[in-house]
Coordinates of C-alpha atoms in Angstrom, one line a residue:
Y1 CA 0.0 0.0 0.0
G2 CA 1.0 3.6 -0.2
V3 CA 0.3 6.7 1.9
G4 CA 0.9 10.4 1.1
V5 CA 0.1 13.9 2.3
D6 CA -0.7 17.0 0.2
T7 CA 0.4 20.6 0.8
D8 CA -2.9 21.3 2.7
G9 CA -2.1 18.6 5.2
N10 CA -4.6 16.0 4.0
V11 CA -3.5 12.3 4.2
Y12 CA -4.3 9.8 1.4
T13 CA -3.9 6.0 1.3
W14 CA -4.1 3.6 -1.7
G15 CA -3.4 0.0 -2.6
Y16 CA -4.1 -3.0 -0.4
T17 CA -4.6 -1.4 3.0
K18 CA -6.4 -4.2 4.8
I19 CA -4.2 -5.6 7.5
T20 CA -6.6 -7.9 9.3
E21 CA -10.4 -8.4 9.3
T22 CA -10.7 -5.5 11.7
I23 CA -7.8 -3.3 10.8
D24 CA -7.8 -1.3 7.6
L25 CA -5.2 1.5 7.1
K26 CA -7.6 3.5 4.9
N27 CA -9.6 4.3 8.0
I28 CA -7.7 7.4 8.9
P29 CA -8.4 8.6 12.5
E30 CA -10.5 11.7 12.9
E31 CA -7.8 13.5 14.8
V32 CA -5.5 13.0 11.9
Q33 CA -8.1 14.2 9.4
N34 CA -8.5 17.3 11.6
A35 CA -4.8 18.1 11.9
K36 CA -2.5 19.6 9.3
I37 CA -0.1 16.8 8.6
V38 CA 3.3 17.6 7.2
N39 CA 4.9 14.1 7.0
V40 CA 3.8 10.5 6.9
A41 CA 5.6 7.1 6.9
A42 CA 4.3 3.7 5.8
G43 CA 5.2 0.8 8.0
Y44 CA 4.5 -2.9 7.3
D45 CA 1.2 -2.8 9.2
H46 CA 0.9 0.7 10.6
I47 CA 1.2 4.4 9.6
V48 CA 3.0 7.2 11.4
A49 CA 2.1 10.9 10.8
L50 CA 3.6 14.2 12.0
D51 CA 1.6 17.4 12.2
E52 CA 2.7 21.0 11.9
N53 CA 2.9 21.3 15.7
G54 CA 5.1 18.3 16.1
A55 CA 2.4 15.9 17.3
I56 CA 2.8 12.2 16.3
Y57 CA -0.1 10.0 15.3
V58 CA 0.0 6.2 14.8
W59 CA -2.8 4.0 13.4
G60 CA -3.1 0.4 12.1
N61 CA -1.8 -2.6 14.0
R62 CA -0.8 -1.6 17.5
R63 CA -0.5 -4.9 19.2
L64 CA 3.3 -4.9 19.3
G65 CA 3.7 -1.4 20.7
Q66 CA 3.7 0.6 17.4
D67 CA 1.9 3.4 19.2
M68 CA 3.9 3.2 22.5
L69 CA 5.9 6.4 22.1
P70 CA 9.0 6.9 24.3
D71 CA 8.4 8.9 27.5
K72 CA 10.0 12.1 26.2
L73 CA 7.7 12.1 23.1
Q74 CA 4.6 11.4 25.3
M75 CA 5.5 14.2 27.7
A76 CA 6.0 16.6 24.8
A77 CA 2.5 15.7 23.5
A78 CA 0.9 16.0 26.9
Y79 CA 2.3 19.6 27.4
G80 CA 2.0 20.7 23.7
K81 CA 5.7 21.0 23.3
N82 CA 7.2 21.0 19.8
L83 CA 10.5 19.1 19.8
G84 CA 11.4 20.1 16.3
I85 CA 11.1 16.7 14.7
K86 CA 12.5 16.6 11.2
Q87 CA 12.2 13.0 10.2
I88 CA 9.8 10.1 10.8
E89 CA 10.2 6.6 9.5
A90 CA 8.3 3.3 9.9
S91 CA 9.4 -0.2 9.2
N92 CA 8.3 -3.8 9.8
Q93 CA 6.9 -3.2 13.3
F94 CA 8.7 -0.3 14.8
S95 CA 9.0 3.5 14.1
A96 CA 11.7 6.1 14.5
V97 CA 11.9 9.9 14.9
T98 CA 14.9 12.2 14.8
E99 CA 15.0 15.7 16.3
D100 CA 18.0 17.9 16.4
G101 CA 20.4 15.0 16.5
E102 CA 18.4 12.8 18.9
L103 CA 16.9 9.5 17.8
F104 CA 13.8 7.7 19.2
L105 CA 12.9 4.1 18.5
W106 CA 9.9 2.1 19.7
G107 CA 7.7 -0.8 18.8
N108 CA 8.4 -4.5 18.6
G109 CA 11.8 -4.9 20.4
N110 CA 11.4 -8.7 20.3
Q111 CA 12.1 -8.8 16.5
A112 CA 13.8 -5.5 15.9
D113 CA 16.8 -3.6 17.3
I114 CA 15.2 -0.6 18.9
K115 CA 18.0 0.3 21.3
I116 CA 20.4 3.2 20.8
K117 CA 24.0 3.6 22.0
K118 CA 24.3 6.7 24.1
E119 CA 27.4 8.0 22.4
Y120 CA 25.5 8.7 19.2
Q121 CA 22.6 10.6 20.7
G122 CA 22.7 14.3 19.8
N123 CA 24.8 13.6 16.7
I124 CA 22.3 11.9 14.4
E125 CA 21.4 13.6 11.1
K126 CA 19.3 10.9 9.6
V127 CA 18.2 7.3 10.1
A128 CA 17.4 4.5 7.7
L129 CA 15.3 1.5 8.7
T130 CA 15.4 -2.1 7.5
A131 CA 12.8 -4.7 8.5
R132 CA 14.7 -5.6 11.7
A133 CA 17.4 -3.0 12.3
Y134 CA 18.7 0.4 11.3
I135 CA 21.7 2.5 10.4
A136 CA 22.3 6.2 11.2
L137 CA 24.1 9.1 9.5
T138 CA 25.9 11.3 12.0
K139 CA 26.2 15.1 11.7
D140 CA 29.9 14.7 11.0
G141 CA 29.3 12.4 8.0
A142 CA 29.7 8.9 9.3
A143 CA 27.5 5.9 8.6
V144 CA 27.1 4.0 11.9
Y145 CA 25.3 1.1 13.3
A146 CA 24.0 2.6 16.6
G147 CA 22.1 -0.4 17.9
F148 CA 23.2 -3.3 20.0
Q149 CA 22.7 -6.4 17.8
K150 CA 25.9 -8.2 17.0
D151 CA 24.8 -10.9 14.5
N152 CA 23.1 -9.0 11.6
A153 CA 24.7 -8.0 8.3
L154 CA 24.5 -4.3 9.0
V155 CA 26.9 -4.3 11.9
R156 CA 29.9 -4.7 9.7
I157 CA 30.2 -1.1 8.4
P158 CA 32.4 -1.1 5.2
D159 CA 35.7 0.7 5.3
G160 CA 35.7 4.3 4.3
L161 CA 32.3 5.2 5.7
D162 CA 33.5 6.8 8.9
S163 CA 33.5 10.2 7.1
G164 CA 32.4 11.9 3.9
V165 CA 28.9 10.3 3.9
V166 CA 26.2 12.6 2.7
D167 CA 23.1 10.3 2.6
I168 CA 21.8 6.9 3.5
A169 CA 18.9 4.7 2.5
A170 CA 17.6 1.2 3.3
S171 CA 15.5 -1.6 1.9
S172 CA 14.0 -4.4 4.0
N173 CA 17.4 -6.2 4.2
A174 CA 20.1 -4.0 2.9
V175 CA 21.4 -0.4 3.2
A176 CA 23.3 2.1 1.1
A177 CA 25.4 5.1 1.7
V178 CA 26.3 7.9 -0.7
K179 CA 29.7 9.6 -0.3
E180 CA 30.8 13.1 -1.2
D181 CA 32.5 11.8 -4.4
G182 CA 29.3 10.1 -5.6
T183 CA 30.4 6.6 -4.6
V184 CA 27.5 4.4 -3.5
V185 CA 28.3 1.7 -1.0
V186 CA 25.8 -1.2 -0.4
W187 CA 25.9 -3.8 2.4
G188 CA 23.6 -6.1 4.2
T189 CA 21.7 -9.1 2.8
C190 CA 21.9 -8.5 -0.9
T191 CA 20.2 -11.4 -2.6
N192 CA 20.2 -9.9 -6.1
G193 CA 23.5 -8.1 -5.9
E194 CA 24.6 -8.5 -9.5
K195 CA 21.3 -7.3 -10.9
L196 CA 21.1 -4.4 -8.5
T197 CA 24.7 -3.3 -9.3
A198 CA 23.8 -3.2 -13.0
Q199 CA 20.6 -1.3 -12.5
V200 CA 22.2 1.3 -10.2
T201 CA 25.3 1.7 -12.3
A202 CA 23.1 2.4 -15.4
A203 CA 21.1 5.0 -13.5
L204 CA 24.2 6.7 -12.1
G205 CA 26.0 6.9 -15.4
E206 CA 29.5 8.3 -15.2
G207 CA 28.9 10.5 -12.2
A208 CA 29.4 7.9 -9.5
K209 CA 30.7 4.4 -8.7
L210 CA 28.8 1.7 -7.0
E211 CA 30.6 -0.7 -4.7
D212 CA 28.8 -3.8 -3.5
V213 CA 31.0 -4.5 -0.6
D214 CA 29.2 -7.1 1.5
A215 CA 26.4 -9.6 1.2
A216 CA 24.9 -12.5 3.2
E217 CA 23.0 -15.5 2.0
P218 CA 19.3 -15.6 3.1
F219 CA 18.3 -18.1 5.8
Y220 CA 16.9 -21.3 4.3
I221 CA 16.0 -24.8 5.5
A222 CA 15.4 -27.5 2.9
A223 CA 11.9 -29.0 2.7
D224 CA 13.4 -32.5 3.1
S225 CA 15.4 -31.6 6.2
P226 CA 14.7 -33.8 9.4
A227 CA 13.1 -30.9 11.3
I228 CA 10.8 -29.9 8.4
R229 CA 9.9 -33.5 7.7
A230 CA 9.0 -34.1 11.4
C231 CA 6.7 -31.1 11.4
I232 CA 4.9 -31.8 8.1
D233 CA 4.6 -35.6 8.8
T234 CA 3.1 -34.9 12.3
Y235 CA 0.7 -32.4 10.7
N236 CA -0.4 -34.8 8.0
E237 CA -0.8 -37.6 10.6
V238 CA -3.1 -35.5 12.8
T239 CA -5.1 -33.9 10.1
G240 CA -5.3 -36.7 7.6
E241 CA -4.1 -34.4 4.9
N242 CA -1.3 -34.7 2.4
A243 CA 0.1 -31.2 2.7
T244 CA 3.5 -30.1 1.5
P245 CA 5.8 -27.5 3.1
F246 CA 6.1 -24.0 1.5
T247 CA 8.0 -20.8 2.2
M248 CA 6.8 -17.2 2.4
G249 CA 8.3 -13.9 3.3
G250 CA 7.1 -11.3 5.7
G251 CA 4.1 -13.4 6.7
T252 CA 3.3 -11.7 10.0
Y253 CA -0.4 -12.6 9.5
A254 CA 0.2 -15.8 7.6
R255 CA -1.6 -14.3 4.6
H256 CA -0.9 -17.4 2.6
F257 CA -3.7 -19.1 4.6

């Protein structure tokens, strides 16, 4: 699905917005409709919006804390204080906000890294979210992993990104950084690296160079592995069916069923 806001502060959604039988993102809350919204972000199953006074709104799935704002943001809302928020983002099941170098993360901490190392607070220019983690761009031009996870592919920041970085971006599993000289550095779980390299290089032309510096193979268990066979055989024995195993991505609500 998609979500956008016009210059008058009106929010629009389109595409497949139905999350569950009772949650549909097209049902924009009345308080959002009555506010002048200046920015929106689309998460996997929720939407985050920011109004002209710095108030934050969340709607959609909220069962995993998507609307549980950090204390400082809640206090600001209660007293009508504008923190000068300049960026809002949403991802798989957590959201982020930056204001004057400070980063706030909240939501499903069981699946995502929503912690922040103190040494980076006050020095964050921008944040980019993947499905389970994030990277940050500091005010002094460094791409950093500011979280605490140690076993994901984003932790290994490529050489040369400790300065001179001017922008960052992320997909669900990979991130990219743009340097002052136009070089684009990509790392994370890049399952289609060769195709991506060709596409980005063609788009950049002679003005920049793309470096695919790191990649990790996606997690996979074969259908004939002992663990999978035990599960499917037990299921067929109990149900009397002759089902076969299948794979799906991002199936928070098991939409295949």
